[in-house]
Structures are given as structure tokens and as C-alpha cells.
Amino acid sequence: MNGDAATLPTLSALLAERARTAPDRPAILAPGRQALSYGALYQLAQEQHQVLRERGIGHADRVAVVLPDGYDTAACAMTVAANAVCVPINPTLRGLELRALFRRLQPSAVVASPGSPAAGAAAEVGASLFRLAGRGEPAGRLTAASGLVSNRLASARSAERPEEEDIAFLLATSGTTARPKLVPLTHRNVLAAATATVRAYEIDECDRRLNFMPLYHVQGLVGSVTASLVAHGSIVCTPGFEARRVPEWVREWGATWFSATPTMYQEILRSGAGGLAELGSAGLRFTRVGSSALPQTQRSQIEDAFLLPVVESYGMTEAHQIASTPLDRRRHRAGAVGPPTGSAIAILLPNGGGFGSPGELGEVVIRGANVVDGYVDDPQANRECFVDGWFRTGDLGLLDEAGYLVLRGRLKEIINRGGEKISPHEVDEALLEHPSVVEAVTFPVPDPTLQEAVGAAVVLDPDARLDEVELRRFASSRLAPHKVPRHIRFVEAIPRTAPGGKIRRDGLAAQIGVSVSDTHNETMPAAPAGGVESAVRGIWKEVLALPEIGLDDDFFFLGGDSLTGAQVLAMVFDVFGIELDPFAMYDKANTIAGMAHLIREQRASSR
């Protein structure tokens, strides 16, 4: 990597250095557009400096960029960030959403396409409006559309340049809360994260990144564009994701790597796009997964299709490139995301237990140059998330004996089923082992008795013939009874959030229409029974407070747990004088029919 970005303090310095050492090397490319060289990119940054300063916009002022993904947006965002605070915004937001966001952000300027509702929103907050220059002009060049020069003298600010601790990008978190947090990525954060990406995957000036990740997201801005510029390589910016065209783009542009979300990979595999296995001979070195966890079964599917290393990166808006699986597949460890690549990682034990040893489960905490120092205008979140120099990620995990990070899900996602803590990712993995299951997402379902029951949304192969009962039985062979989903819904697609394709497990039950009133008696109706079955059914109905139970209903599917199981066994002893093995509740006596059979067996053997 020429001119290590770790020694460069700002994006402006990075662009200047790259223009000095190889001005004619292509930096940003796109279908149907002329390549933007490093020299031209640096010249554009100089022009943007002049345009912004003439409007009184200094290095600490916010410039909202509301543009569709692609070549111009990449050039615009990088050169704006080199001179001011770039605030990339999803261009699909509606007028009401933009107005609310702008009232919170108070941008000094807005860059938007003609006809965008961002223009009206900009006027409401008194921001200058910029548009991109015409198609014949250099990519990403700004031209003023409206707005007056700030009352601060532009001439007094014309020489201002951002410094290392100034904000380069201001991003919003992906919205797992009602009010997304504003994350200020400084030049130090951005360059440290991009440099960590380059080092982890041995990227250099010969590499070319194919990008279809959103450019208002940290994966697109830092993990794609900035990392390519840091490596002195090049990036091909497509106007968006088209599953069938990915192999075509790789071959056409000679791409050596790309990143995608797990959902995008599934679409590529389902699209019928041919020649995936031959892309390695076309120059593709590896593919990368980011934004959400990749189940081991899906990793194997991708590797089998591409015949290339699939690396999984762990990161977030607050800290890109925290850890990653190595490029060398021989160093992969099943279930582990990999060793640290950009941050120091520790495990914080619950209840003030300090830092964990290898193998101990707790909250993942991080620190390093790629980690932000705090959120904007959110003192409560800062008190909760930034403690003693560490950032609390909210992820549950452990470090194994080799120092690899193993993730167990979000702390807030852990399902509390009658005191039993269940990792939804573990259940996902078990369901995905069924050959007919394409996707599976486990989530909590509110339950008045257990607090939370286990639910699962499942996408099946289009040709599959699989029902809830069969899938539950399959899961029962791989999971403890209390972990087997009580509620299963087959869906055409898993609801996800933009831009990263993440899943909000805590709201999934409502989204797909699962409620506590759902029971399994519809698929397992009550059947006539003899005296022993009737007595056992009466015990179960009393303990579980259910109006009716079928002979083959599983005790744990119905909401039972170890405590209520003990109650059942005590009542069986009172009624029949027979002491059943407690472990039988998890195997032979987990149904009324099975329990009645055991009672009869013991009666016969005691005669």
C-alpha cells in the first residue's frame, strides 16, 4: 500500500498524496462514464473547497448529500467530506421524513437532485441548495442552486481545512430505536477503519472493488470507497444492486473483490446468474459479507458457489472493521467471526464481573482509533455506551482460546423464556440445517406465562413440502426442548430494514402476525384417550392453564419449562404413586401419550 493512510491525518491529505504519487491512475469508475483519476479527484476536492467557502460553509458545517447511489455520489461525498461535514442521506426518504431529519441536523447546505423533496426541506431550515453540475462536467462537481452567503465572512474562512479530529461523515444508525443516533466519524476514525480493511484483506493498487452497497451507509462510504482510495486502488460504483448482473460486472471491470449483505448473496444465488464458479479465473480474489451475521450454512453455500474465500467482517456505524475472518480459509474457525482487525476487543461480564477470560460469555466492548468518541447531542446514550474508554456494542459474545470473536446475538435480542435465556442465532442455525429451509429468523413472542415464547419466520425453497410439525420435529433433534420454536410462520421474504438489510427481531412477531393466542391445537387436535391419558391431560391443563391439549402436543411447545415440569411430576406422583425420571420430560414423557405410556410401564414392572 503506497503512502500508508495511517500516517495521513485527513481525507484531504489522502487525496493530495494519491494525486501526487499517481495522478493518472483511475480512482472511481462506472458503467458508461469516463474514469475519474486520482489527479481529477483531488482537483475536484479543491474546487469544492472554493464553492463551499464562497457560500460561507466551513469545515465544521454540515452538508447533507441526498443523491442516488453511483459514480457522482461517490465523488461528491468524498470531496465534500474533505472540506466540510458530509451527511449522506437515503435518497428514498419522503418529504416529511426529510423535513424532520433536517430540523434535527440543521445542515448549512443540501446537495440534491432536481425535483427531490430535499429542496423544500432545505428551504425550511434556511440551508443553501446545491445540485450536481451537468453530465458533461466532472463527476460530483457542485453548483449553487439557491441560498445566500452565510453572515459569517466567507473570506475569513477560506483557508480552513479539516483536521484529524474534525468530523468527516455524520451518519445515522440503522434505526433499531425510534430515534436513530447520530454518529460523528472523524477523519481519524474513517482512515483508521479503511486502513484496517486494507490490511485485513491485503488490498493494494492492483485491486478493484465492485460496489453496490448504499453510499449513505458506512459499508459503502468507508468499507468500499475510502478503503479503495487508501489502497491506491480503484472502485466501480454501480447505480444499485442487480443480482443477475454481479457476475457480468465482475468480468467487465476486472473486479478483485466486493461486499454484500447475506440477503444480497441469497438473491445472487437464486437469480440463476451463471458463471459464479469461474469468477476466480476472471480475477476475483474473495467476497466479503457485512452488515449482518452470516449463518454457517449460508457461508458454505456461498463458498460452494464462488469457489473463493468468503470473509465475514464484524463492524457497525460506530466502528467499521472491528474483526474479520482471515483470507486464508485454513484459519477459519466454525462459528467465529475472526480475530480483531481494527479495534481492541474485550468481553464485559454481567453484574460488575469485570472482563471475561477466554470462553466466558458477556457483552462485546471495543476501543481503538476506528471507534467514535460519542454520539451527537445524546448525553444519555453517551453515558450508557461509552464507559472507561470502552464502547459497549450491545452484542453478546465471547473470545475463544485463539482470540477469535464468537457472536451470540444482541443482548436485547436474547429471548427470556421463563428464565431460560435463548440465543436466537443458535435456533436460526438449527433450522437452516434443514435442506428445505432457505432463511430462518428466530424472534421473541410475548407470553403471559413465560414472558417470552420462541417464534421463527422461515423462508422455504419454492419446491419444498414442509409443515410446522415436521420442522419442529427436525429442530427437536438439534435443540433442547425449550429452544424449539413454539410459533413458526412460513413467509415469502423476511422483513428487513434499509440500508443494511438488518432484521429487527423484537418487532418481527407483530410484522408477520404472530400473537400469544396462537396455539398448536390446530395442527395437533385433542384425541380420545383412556383413563391414564385423561388424568395426565387434567394435570397438564391445570399446570399450564390451557383449555385443551392434544395427546401429541409437546409440553415445551405449549409453554412448559423446568419449573412447571417439576409441578407435573409431583402431581403424577400424588395421583399414580409413580415417580418419573425428571429427564423423561425432555424425551419420552414430553407428550401426554408418552407420559401415559411410561406410567403404564412402571405400573407393570412394579407388580
Short mmCIF file of C-alpha atoms in Angstrom, two decimals, residues 90-388:
data_model
loop_
_atom_site.label_atom_id
_atom_site.label_comp_id
_atom_site.label_asym_id
_atom_site.label_seq_id
_atom_site.Cartn_x
_atom_site.Cartn_y
_atom_site.Cartn_z
CA ASN A 90 -31.05 7.91 1.99
CA PRO A 91 -32.48 9.48 -1.21
CA THR A 92 -35.70 7.45 -0.93
CA LEU A 93 -36.85 9.33 2.20
CA ARG A 94 -40.11 11.24 1.75
CA GLY A 95 -40.65 14.95 2.27
CA LEU A 96 -41.98 14.63 5.82
CA GLU A 97 -39.08 12.40 6.81
CA LEU A 98 -36.53 14.77 5.30
CA ARG A 99 -38.04 17.82 6.98
CA ALA A 100 -37.96 16.11 10.38
CA LEU A 101 -34.38 14.97 9.81
CA PHE A 102 -33.21 18.40 8.63
CA ARG A 103 -34.78 20.07 11.67
CA ARG A 104 -32.64 17.80 13.80
CA LEU A 105 -29.47 18.08 11.70
CA GLN A 106 -29.68 21.79 10.86
CA PRO A 107 -27.48 21.47 7.74
CA SER A 108 -25.83 24.58 6.31
CA ALA A 109 -26.20 23.16 2.80
CA VAL A 110 -28.03 20.40 0.98
CA VAL A 111 -26.97 18.65 -2.23
CA ALA A 112 -29.96 17.15 -4.03
CA SER A 113 -31.20 16.09 -7.46
CA PRO A 114 -33.71 18.27 -9.34
CA GLY A 115 -37.24 17.50 -8.20
CA SER A 116 -36.11 15.98 -4.92
CA PRO A 117 -38.25 16.82 -1.85
CA ALA A 118 -34.95 17.69 -0.18
CA ALA A 119 -35.12 21.11 -1.85
CA GLY A 120 -38.23 22.13 0.08
CA ALA A 121 -36.83 20.67 3.28
CA ALA A 122 -33.61 22.66 2.78
CA ALA A 123 -35.57 25.91 2.39
CA GLU A 124 -37.40 25.29 5.67
CA VAL A 125 -34.14 25.23 7.64
CA GLY A 126 -32.50 28.02 5.65
CA ALA A 127 -29.85 25.80 4.07
CA SER A 128 -28.13 26.62 0.78
CA LEU A 129 -29.12 24.26 -2.01
CA PHE A 130 -26.59 22.72 -4.37
CA ARG A 131 -27.03 20.48 -7.37
CA LEU A 132 -24.53 18.45 -9.32
CA ALA A 133 -23.19 20.09 -12.46
CA GLY A 134 -24.32 18.74 -15.83
CA ARG A 135 -23.35 15.34 -17.17
CA GLY A 136 -20.64 16.84 -19.35
CA GLU A 137 -18.94 18.25 -16.24
CA PRO A 138 -16.55 16.30 -13.99
CA ALA A 139 -18.24 13.77 -11.69
CA GLY A 140 -19.62 15.15 -8.43
CA ARG A 141 -19.00 18.86 -9.13
CA LEU A 142 -21.31 21.17 -7.16
CA THR A 143 -23.17 24.14 -8.49
CA ALA A 144 -25.17 26.51 -6.30
CA ALA A 145 -28.95 26.42 -6.84
CA SER A 146 -30.14 28.76 -4.09
CA GLY A 147 -29.20 30.27 -0.75
CA LEU A 148 -27.32 33.29 0.48
CA VAL A 149 -23.79 33.61 1.73
CA SER A 150 -23.63 32.96 5.46
CA ASN A 151 -23.50 36.02 7.69
CA ARG A 152 -20.04 34.82 8.71
CA LEU A 153 -17.46 36.25 6.32
CA ALA A 154 -16.55 33.68 3.71
CA SER A 155 -13.16 35.31 3.16
CA ALA A 156 -12.22 34.78 6.79
CA ARG A 157 -12.91 31.06 6.45
CA SER A 158 -11.48 30.40 3.01
CA ALA A 159 -8.28 28.83 4.31
CA GLU A 160 -9.98 26.48 6.77
CA ARG A 161 -9.11 22.80 6.34
CA PRO A 162 -10.41 19.93 8.47
CA GLU A 163 -8.06 18.38 10.97
CA GLU A 164 -7.72 14.82 12.24
CA GLU A 165 -10.32 15.11 15.00
CA ASP A 166 -12.85 17.02 12.89
CA ILE A 167 -15.91 15.18 11.62
CA ALA A 168 -15.74 13.79 8.08
CA PHE A 169 -19.09 11.94 7.95
CA LEU A 170 -22.13 12.27 10.18
CA LEU A 171 -24.20 9.10 9.87
CA ALA A 172 -27.43 7.93 11.44
CA THR A 173 -27.60 4.45 12.96
CA SER A 174 -29.81 1.96 11.16
CA GLY A 175 -32.87 2.71 13.23
CA THR A 176 -33.13 -0.13 15.75
CA THR A 177 -34.55 2.54 18.03
CA ALA A 178 -37.31 5.02 17.31
CA ARG A 179 -34.79 7.87 17.21
CA PRO A 180 -31.61 6.88 15.35
CA LYS A 181 -28.36 8.02 16.93
CA LEU A 182 -26.13 10.48 15.06
CA VAL A 183 -22.64 9.05 14.71
CA PRO A 184 -19.78 11.51 14.04
CA LEU A 185 -16.98 9.73 12.17
CA THR A 186 -13.84 11.85 12.41
CA HIS A 187 -11.11 11.80 9.79
CA ARG A 188 -9.11 9.69 12.25
CA ASN A 189 -11.97 7.17 12.58
CA VAL A 190 -12.53 6.93 8.82
CA LEU A 191 -8.89 6.50 7.86
CA ALA A 192 -8.22 4.02 10.69
CA ALA A 193 -11.20 1.85 9.68
CA ALA A 194 -10.32 1.98 5.97
CA THR A 195 -6.67 1.17 6.71
CA ALA A 196 -7.73 -1.79 8.87
CA THR A 197 -9.85 -3.06 5.97
CA VAL A 198 -6.95 -2.76 3.54
CA ARG A 199 -4.55 -4.59 5.86
CA ALA A 200 -7.02 -7.36 6.75
CA TYR A 201 -7.61 -8.28 3.09
CA GLU A 202 -4.18 -7.37 1.68
CA ILE A 203 -5.68 -4.84 -0.74
CA ASP A 204 -3.28 -2.82 -2.89
CA GLU A 205 -3.14 -0.64 -6.00
CA CYS A 206 -3.84 -3.66 -8.22
CA ASP A 207 -7.22 -4.30 -6.60
CA ARG A 208 -10.51 -3.07 -7.94
CA ARG A 209 -13.62 -3.04 -5.78
CA LEU A 210 -17.09 -3.57 -7.25
CA ASN A 211 -19.56 -1.59 -5.15
CA PHE A 212 -23.32 -1.81 -4.95
CA MET A 213 -23.59 -1.10 -1.22
CA PRO A 214 -25.50 2.12 -0.38
CA LEU A 215 -23.32 5.22 -0.27
CA TYR A 216 -25.25 6.67 2.67
CA HIS A 217 -24.09 3.70 4.77
CA VAL A 218 -20.74 3.05 6.47
CA GLN A 219 -20.19 -0.10 4.37
CA GLY A 220 -20.36 1.90 1.16
CA LEU A 221 -18.56 5.06 2.26
CA VAL A 222 -15.80 3.67 4.46
CA GLY A 223 -15.59 -0.04 3.68
CA SER A 224 -15.81 0.48 -0.08
CA VAL A 225 -14.89 3.95 -1.37
CA THR A 226 -12.44 5.11 1.31
CA ALA A 227 -10.76 1.70 1.61
CA SER A 228 -10.17 1.65 -2.16
CA LEU A 229 -8.63 5.13 -2.09
CA VAL A 230 -6.46 4.24 0.90
CA ALA A 231 -5.14 1.20 -1.01
CA HIS A 232 -4.48 3.39 -4.05
CA GLY A 233 -6.74 1.01 -5.95
CA SER A 234 -9.97 1.74 -7.79
CA ILE A 235 -13.68 1.31 -7.24
CA VAL A 236 -16.51 0.67 -9.70
CA CYS A 237 -19.70 2.34 -8.48
CA THR A 238 -22.85 0.78 -9.91
CA PRO A 239 -26.17 2.64 -9.68
CA GLY A 240 -27.52 -0.06 -7.36
CA PHE A 241 -27.74 -3.78 -6.72
CA GLU A 242 -28.86 -6.09 -9.51
CA ALA A 243 -28.32 -9.72 -8.57
CA ARG A 244 -28.13 -11.13 -12.10
CA ARG A 245 -25.58 -8.52 -13.24
CA VAL A 246 -23.00 -9.12 -10.50
CA PRO A 247 -21.00 -11.77 -12.44
CA GLU A 248 -21.20 -9.62 -15.59
CA TRP A 249 -19.89 -6.57 -13.71
CA VAL A 250 -17.04 -8.57 -12.15
CA ARG A 251 -15.87 -9.80 -15.55
CA GLU A 252 -16.40 -6.49 -17.36
CA TRP A 253 -14.44 -4.42 -14.86
CA GLY A 254 -11.92 -6.97 -13.64
CA ALA A 255 -13.12 -6.62 -10.04
CA THR A 256 -10.99 -8.40 -7.47
CA TRP A 257 -13.41 -8.15 -4.54
CA PHE A 258 -16.85 -7.00 -3.47
CA SER A 259 -19.02 -6.91 -0.36
CA ALA A 260 -22.67 -7.80 0.04
CA THR A 261 -25.18 -8.50 2.77
CA PRO A 262 -26.38 -12.08 3.40
CA THR A 263 -29.67 -11.16 1.71
CA MET A 264 -27.85 -9.92 -1.40
CA TYR A 265 -25.88 -13.17 -1.61
CA GLN A 266 -29.11 -15.16 -1.40
CA GLU A 267 -30.53 -13.12 -4.27
CA ILE A 268 -27.40 -13.70 -6.35
CA LEU A 269 -27.64 -17.45 -5.77
CA ARG A 270 -31.37 -17.52 -6.54
CA SER A 271 -31.13 -15.29 -9.61
CA GLY A 272 -29.73 -18.01 -11.81
CA ALA A 273 -26.73 -15.84 -12.71
CA GLY A 274 -24.26 -18.16 -14.36
CA GLY A 275 -20.50 -18.46 -14.17
CA LEU A 276 -20.07 -17.78 -10.45
CA ALA A 277 -17.51 -20.55 -10.07
CA GLU A 278 -15.43 -19.12 -12.95
CA LEU A 279 -15.11 -15.61 -11.47
CA GLY A 280 -11.89 -16.57 -9.69
CA SER A 281 -10.20 -17.10 -13.05
CA ALA A 282 -11.51 -13.65 -14.07
CA GLY A 283 -9.54 -12.08 -11.19
CA LEU A 284 -11.97 -12.12 -8.24
CA ARG A 285 -9.87 -12.87 -5.12
CA PHE A 286 -12.53 -13.02 -2.38
CA THR A 287 -16.00 -11.91 -1.43
CA ARG A 288 -16.93 -10.22 1.80
CA VAL A 289 -20.04 -10.28 3.98
CA GLY A 290 -21.07 -7.36 6.15
CA SER A 291 -23.98 -5.58 7.85
CA SER A 292 -25.48 -8.67 9.48
CA ALA A 293 -24.39 -12.09 10.72
CA LEU A 294 -23.84 -14.90 8.24
CA PRO A 295 -25.05 -18.36 9.34
CA GLN A 296 -22.53 -21.14 8.73
CA THR A 297 -24.87 -22.92 6.30
CA GLN A 298 -25.14 -19.80 4.14
CA ARG A 299 -21.36 -19.30 4.23
CA SER A 300 -20.94 -22.84 2.90
CA GLN A 301 -23.48 -22.18 0.12
CA ILE A 302 -21.63 -19.03 -0.98
CA GLU A 303 -18.22 -20.72 -0.88
CA ASP A 304 -19.54 -23.68 -2.86
CA ALA A 305 -20.99 -21.32 -5.49
CA PHE A 306 -18.00 -18.97 -5.89
CA LEU A 307 -15.18 -21.40 -5.02
CA LEU A 308 -13.45 -18.47 -3.30
CA PRO A 309 -12.75 -17.36 0.27
CA VAL A 310 -15.78 -15.75 1.91
CA VAL A 311 -14.70 -13.37 4.66
CA GLU A 312 -17.15 -12.05 7.23
CA SER A 313 -16.49 -8.67 8.80
CA TYR A 314 -17.86 -7.52 12.12
CA GLY A 315 -18.50 -3.81 12.38
CA MET A 316 -21.11 -1.15 12.96
CA THR A 317 -21.71 2.50 12.20
CA GLU A 318 -19.79 3.48 15.34
CA ALA A 319 -16.75 1.40 14.39
CA HIS A 320 -16.20 -0.13 10.98
CA GLN A 321 -13.93 -3.19 10.60
CA ILE A 322 -13.70 -4.42 14.20
CA ALA A 323 -12.92 -8.06 13.41
CA SER A 324 -12.92 -10.38 10.41
CA THR A 325 -12.38 -13.94 9.33
CA PRO A 326 -8.94 -14.28 7.70
CA LEU A 327 -8.43 -14.57 3.95
CA ASP A 328 -6.77 -17.94 4.48
CA ARG A 329 -9.64 -20.44 4.75
CA ARG A 330 -7.39 -22.78 6.73
CA ARG A 331 -7.53 -20.25 9.58
CA HIS A 332 -11.33 -20.09 9.70
CA ARG A 333 -12.97 -21.40 12.87
CA ALA A 334 -16.56 -22.63 12.73
CA GLY A 335 -18.95 -20.19 14.40
CA ALA A 336 -16.32 -17.47 14.85
CA VAL A 337 -16.23 -14.15 13.00
CA GLY A 338 -12.45 -13.98 13.42
CA PRO A 339 -9.71 -12.11 15.31
CA PRO A 340 -9.63 -8.34 15.88
CA THR A 341 -8.60 -6.36 12.79
CA GLY A 342 -9.32 -2.74 13.69
CA SER A 343 -10.18 -2.50 17.39
CA ALA A 344 -9.16 -3.92 20.74
CA ILE A 345 -11.90 -6.32 21.89
CA ALA A 346 -12.84 -7.43 25.39
CA ILE A 347 -15.77 -9.22 26.99
CA LEU A 348 -17.57 -7.43 29.83
CA LEU A 349 -19.18 -9.86 32.25
CA PRO A 350 -22.65 -9.11 33.69
CA ASN A 351 -23.32 -7.74 37.17
CA GLY A 352 -19.99 -5.99 37.55
CA GLY A 353 -17.98 -9.14 36.94
CA GLY A 354 -15.17 -7.32 35.13
CA PHE A 355 -13.56 -8.59 31.94
CA GLY A 356 -14.03 -12.21 30.95
CA SER A 357 -11.43 -14.87 30.27
CA PRO A 358 -11.38 -16.91 27.05
CA GLY A 359 -14.65 -18.77 26.65
CA GLU A 360 -16.67 -16.59 29.03
CA LEU A 361 -19.85 -15.05 27.63
CA GLY A 362 -20.63 -11.36 28.05
CA GLU A 363 -21.04 -8.05 26.25
CA VAL A 364 -18.55 -7.23 23.50
CA VAL A 365 -16.73 -3.95 24.24
CA ILE A 366 -14.23 -2.25 21.93
CA ARG A 367 -11.80 0.64 21.71
CA GLY A 368 -9.42 1.96 19.09
CA ALA A 369 -8.78 4.68 16.52
CA ASN A 370 -11.69 3.46 14.38
CA VAL A 371 -14.18 3.84 17.27
CA VAL A 372 -16.12 7.09 17.67
CA ASP A 373 -15.80 9.01 20.93
CA GLY A 374 -19.52 9.67 21.40
CA TYR A 375 -22.85 10.45 19.76
CA VAL A 376 -24.01 13.92 18.76
CA ASP A 377 -26.48 15.57 21.16
CA ASP A 378 -27.29 12.37 23.06
CA PRO A 379 -25.79 12.58 26.57
CA GLN A 380 -27.81 9.66 27.93
CA ALA A 381 -26.62 7.30 25.19
CA ASN A 382 -23.07 8.51 25.73
CA ARG A 383 -23.27 7.71 29.45
CA GLU A 384 -24.66 4.25 28.71
CA CYS A 385 -22.46 3.26 25.77
CA PHE A 386 -19.06 4.84 26.46
CA VAL A 387 -17.60 3.60 29.75
CA ASP A 388 -13.98 3.90 30.96
#
